[in-house]
Amino acid sequence: MARGGQGLARVAVVVRAGAAPLWWFGVFAAGIGVLLPGVTGRRIGVLAGAALFLITAAVVALVRRRRYAALARGAARAGKFDVLQDRAVTVRTWRRGHRWWLLLAFAVAFGSSFAVPAAGGMLLAGAGTGLRLKAAWLGRRERAEDTLLWVRVDWLDRRGGSPAGTAVKGLRGTGLAAGDAAPGGARRRAAALV
């Protein structure tokens, strides 16, 4: 980077990057799994899956919130020469780094349907929902503080994740108009033509 600038990735985008693949893999695995009678039967499998969905979504949404809040409170202003990474690049990096884990999770969720129909898929979908809820929480925090939160790319793990991991020493902040992602990590809507 020129003159000491750092590459920065949006925290909410990194958190949100796994939400869609986990959700869709989970829905697909649960949809196929519900067609199988399984050991426990469909009714028990779906009820167990619903409980796993709710528990997983809550746990994923709440885990490490204190760490995120502490890092957000200490966020320094991004420097003039810092380079803001595009949303698409951040998402692509995370998904490429986690592709084998996602496929393994899908295979396990599908395989578990032979014992407990749909439960594994609903657990995966719950994890995706939890990530989306966490990103939405970060988005509300960003709006309230009028600051988008960024993490140095070189502090993310080798798979492009862990924006609140032990390697992260602090976050950077910019105004709400910076970058190409809205608060919470979603795609920024194009301005309406007048």
Short mmCIF file of C-alpha atoms in Angstrom, two decimals:
data_model
loop_
_atom_site.label_atom_id
_atom_site.label_comp_id
_atom_site.label_asym_id
_atom_site.label_seq_id
_atom_site.Cartn_x
_atom_site.Cartn_y
_atom_site.Cartn_z
CA MET A 1 0.00 0.00 0.00
CA ALA A 2 1.24 3.48 -0.77
CA ARG A 3 2.65 5.64 2.04
CA GLY A 4 1.80 3.24 4.84
CA GLY A 5 -1.87 2.72 3.94
CA GLN A 6 -3.61 -0.54 4.83
CA GLY A 7 -6.13 -2.69 2.98
CA LEU A 8 -9.42 -2.61 4.92
CA ALA A 9 -12.42 -4.94 4.72
CA ARG A 10 -15.84 -4.16 6.13
CA VAL A 11 -16.49 -6.06 9.37
CA ALA A 12 -20.21 -6.53 8.64
CA VAL A 13 -19.47 -7.84 5.14
CA VAL A 14 -17.06 -10.46 6.52
CA VAL A 15 -19.67 -11.52 9.09
CA ARG A 16 -22.45 -11.63 6.49
CA ALA A 17 -20.40 -13.45 3.82
CA GLY A 18 -21.29 -16.91 5.12
CA ALA A 19 -24.98 -16.23 5.74
CA ALA A 20 -26.31 -16.94 2.23
CA PRO A 21 -24.35 -20.15 1.51
CA LEU A 22 -25.13 -21.59 4.95
CA TRP A 23 -28.82 -20.70 4.57
CA TRP A 24 -29.19 -22.18 1.07
CA PHE A 25 -27.13 -25.31 1.79
CA GLY A 26 -29.24 -25.77 4.92
CA VAL A 27 -32.56 -25.29 3.12
CA PHE A 28 -31.48 -27.69 0.35
CA ALA A 29 -30.27 -30.34 2.82
CA ALA A 30 -33.43 -30.00 4.92
CA GLY A 31 -35.65 -30.14 1.82
CA ILE A 32 -34.07 -33.37 0.62
CA GLY A 33 -33.85 -34.73 4.17
CA VAL A 34 -37.55 -34.31 4.84
CA LEU A 35 -38.23 -36.77 2.00
CA LEU A 36 -36.34 -39.50 3.89
CA PRO A 37 -38.15 -41.38 6.68
CA GLY A 38 -34.97 -41.61 8.80
CA VAL A 39 -34.57 -43.51 12.05
CA THR A 40 -36.60 -41.10 14.17
CA GLY A 41 -39.31 -40.36 11.61
CA ARG A 42 -40.10 -37.09 9.84
CA ARG A 43 -42.15 -35.48 12.61
CA ILE A 44 -39.46 -35.83 15.27
CA GLY A 45 -36.76 -34.83 12.78
CA VAL A 46 -38.56 -31.63 11.80
CA LEU A 47 -39.34 -30.72 15.42
CA ALA A 48 -35.73 -31.37 16.44
CA GLY A 49 -34.59 -29.34 13.42
CA ALA A 50 -36.82 -26.40 14.36
CA ALA A 51 -35.35 -26.39 17.88
CA LEU A 52 -31.81 -26.60 16.46
CA PHE A 53 -32.58 -23.77 14.02
CA LEU A 54 -33.71 -21.42 16.80
CA ILE A 55 -30.89 -22.32 19.21
CA THR A 56 -28.18 -22.10 16.53
CA ALA A 57 -29.47 -18.77 15.19
CA ALA A 58 -29.50 -17.29 18.71
CA VAL A 59 -26.03 -18.59 19.63
CA VAL A 60 -24.40 -17.47 16.36
CA ALA A 61 -26.06 -14.04 16.57
CA LEU A 62 -24.95 -13.46 20.17
CA VAL A 63 -21.48 -15.03 20.31
CA ARG A 64 -18.57 -12.55 20.63
CA ARG A 65 -20.82 -9.47 20.76
CA ARG A 66 -18.79 -8.03 23.64
CA ARG A 67 -15.62 -8.36 21.60
CA TYR A 68 -17.21 -6.62 18.61
CA ALA A 69 -18.58 -3.87 20.87
CA ALA A 70 -15.18 -3.33 22.54
CA LEU A 71 -13.41 -3.15 19.16
CA ALA A 72 -16.06 -0.76 17.82
CA ARG A 73 -15.69 1.57 20.81
CA GLY A 74 -11.95 1.82 20.20
CA ALA A 75 -12.16 2.24 16.41
CA ALA A 76 -9.66 4.74 15.02
CA ARG A 77 -10.36 6.92 12.00
CA ALA A 78 -9.24 5.32 8.73
CA GLY A 79 -6.18 6.96 7.22
CA LYS A 80 -6.01 8.96 4.03
CA PHE A 81 -4.03 6.25 2.24
CA ASP A 82 -6.01 3.24 3.51
CA VAL A 83 -7.59 1.23 0.68
CA LEU A 84 -11.21 0.15 1.16
CA GLN A 85 -11.83 -3.33 -0.19
CA ASP A 86 -14.90 -3.84 -2.38
CA ARG A 87 -17.78 -5.83 -0.90
CA ALA A 88 -17.58 -8.40 -3.72
CA VAL A 89 -13.87 -9.03 -3.08
CA THR A 90 -14.45 -9.54 0.66
CA VAL A 91 -17.34 -11.95 0.05
CA ARG A 92 -15.43 -13.87 -2.63
CA THR A 93 -12.37 -14.21 -0.39
CA TRP A 94 -14.44 -15.54 2.52
CA ARG A 95 -16.38 -18.00 0.36
CA ARG A 96 -13.28 -19.30 -1.43
CA GLY A 97 -11.51 -19.74 1.89
CA HIS A 98 -14.45 -21.64 3.40
CA ARG A 99 -15.71 -23.57 0.36
CA TRP A 100 -14.53 -27.00 1.59
CA TRP A 101 -15.96 -26.37 5.04
CA LEU A 102 -19.29 -25.41 3.48
CA LEU A 103 -19.35 -28.54 1.32
CA LEU A 104 -18.42 -30.72 4.29
CA ALA A 105 -21.15 -29.09 6.41
CA PHE A 106 -23.68 -29.75 3.64
CA ALA A 107 -22.58 -33.39 3.32
CA VAL A 108 -22.88 -33.91 7.10
CA ALA A 109 -26.27 -32.18 7.20
CA PHE A 110 -27.54 -34.30 4.32
CA GLY A 111 -26.08 -37.50 5.78
CA SER A 112 -27.65 -36.84 9.17
CA SER A 113 -31.08 -36.89 7.50
CA PHE A 114 -30.85 -40.68 7.28
CA ALA A 115 -31.02 -40.67 11.08
CA VAL A 116 -32.93 -37.46 11.93
CA PRO A 117 -34.68 -36.08 8.82
CA ALA A 118 -34.14 -32.37 8.06
CA ALA A 119 -32.47 -31.59 11.42
CA GLY A 120 -28.93 -31.09 10.10
CA GLY A 121 -30.11 -28.86 7.28
CA MET A 122 -32.17 -26.73 9.65
CA LEU A 123 -29.13 -26.36 11.91
CA LEU A 124 -27.10 -25.06 8.94
CA ALA A 125 -29.90 -22.66 7.98
CA GLY A 126 -29.96 -21.46 11.60
CA ALA A 127 -26.24 -20.67 11.43
CA GLY A 128 -26.82 -18.62 8.28
CA THR A 129 -29.71 -16.78 9.93
CA GLY A 130 -27.56 -16.08 12.99
CA LEU A 131 -24.82 -14.53 10.84
CA ARG A 132 -27.38 -12.32 9.11
CA LEU A 133 -28.77 -11.23 12.50
CA LYS A 134 -25.26 -10.42 13.74
CA ALA A 135 -24.55 -8.36 10.61
CA ALA A 136 -27.87 -6.53 11.11
CA TRP A 137 -26.87 -5.79 14.72
CA LEU A 138 -23.55 -4.39 13.49
CA GLY A 139 -25.46 -2.31 10.93
CA ARG A 140 -27.68 -0.79 13.63
CA ARG A 141 -24.57 0.01 15.65
CA GLU A 142 -22.91 1.60 12.62
CA ARG A 143 -25.96 3.78 11.95
CA ALA A 144 -26.24 4.80 15.62
CA GLU A 145 -22.57 5.81 15.75
CA ASP A 146 -22.54 7.20 12.19
CA THR A 147 -19.42 5.13 11.47
CA LEU A 148 -18.76 2.15 9.22
CA LEU A 149 -16.42 -0.40 10.84
CA TRP A 150 -13.43 -1.80 8.94
CA VAL A 151 -10.75 -4.36 9.80
CA ARG A 152 -7.27 -4.66 8.33
CA VAL A 153 -7.21 -7.41 5.71
CA ASP A 154 -3.88 -8.75 6.98
CA TRP A 155 -5.44 -9.29 10.43
CA LEU A 156 -8.12 -11.62 9.08
CA ASP A 157 -7.37 -15.34 9.22
CA ARG A 158 -5.97 -17.13 6.16
CA ARG A 159 -9.51 -17.97 4.99
CA GLY A 160 -10.60 -14.30 5.11
CA GLY A 161 -12.69 -14.61 8.28
CA SER A 162 -12.56 -13.85 12.03
CA PRO A 163 -13.02 -10.05 11.99
CA ALA A 164 -13.01 -10.07 15.80
CA GLY A 165 -10.32 -12.73 16.26
CA THR A 166 -7.31 -12.50 18.55
CA ALA A 167 -5.12 -11.19 15.71
CA VAL A 168 -7.36 -8.12 15.36
CA LYS A 169 -5.88 -5.32 17.48
CA GLY A 170 -8.46 -2.70 16.58
CA LEU A 171 -10.89 -1.48 13.96
CA ARG A 172 -10.95 1.56 11.69
CA GLY A 173 -13.92 3.79 11.05
CA THR A 174 -15.18 5.83 8.11
CA GLY A 175 -18.29 7.84 7.33
CA LEU A 176 -21.46 6.06 6.24
CA ALA A 177 -20.93 6.98 2.57
CA ALA A 178 -17.59 5.14 2.27
CA GLY A 179 -17.26 1.89 0.37
CA ASP A 180 -19.86 0.02 -1.67
CA ALA A 181 -21.74 -1.71 1.17
CA ALA A 182 -24.50 -0.26 3.32
CA PRO A 183 -24.46 -0.46 7.14
CA GLY A 184 -24.86 -4.14 8.02
CA GLY A 185 -22.91 -5.31 4.97
CA ALA A 186 -25.71 -5.50 2.40
CA ARG A 187 -25.25 -4.21 -1.14
CA ARG A 188 -25.73 -0.47 -1.30
CA ARG A 189 -28.81 0.39 -3.35
CA ALA A 190 -28.19 2.52 -6.39
CA ALA A 191 -29.34 6.07 -5.97
CA ALA A 192 -32.71 6.69 -7.56
CA LEU A 193 -32.58 8.76 -10.73
CA VAL A 194 -34.31 12.11 -10.44
#
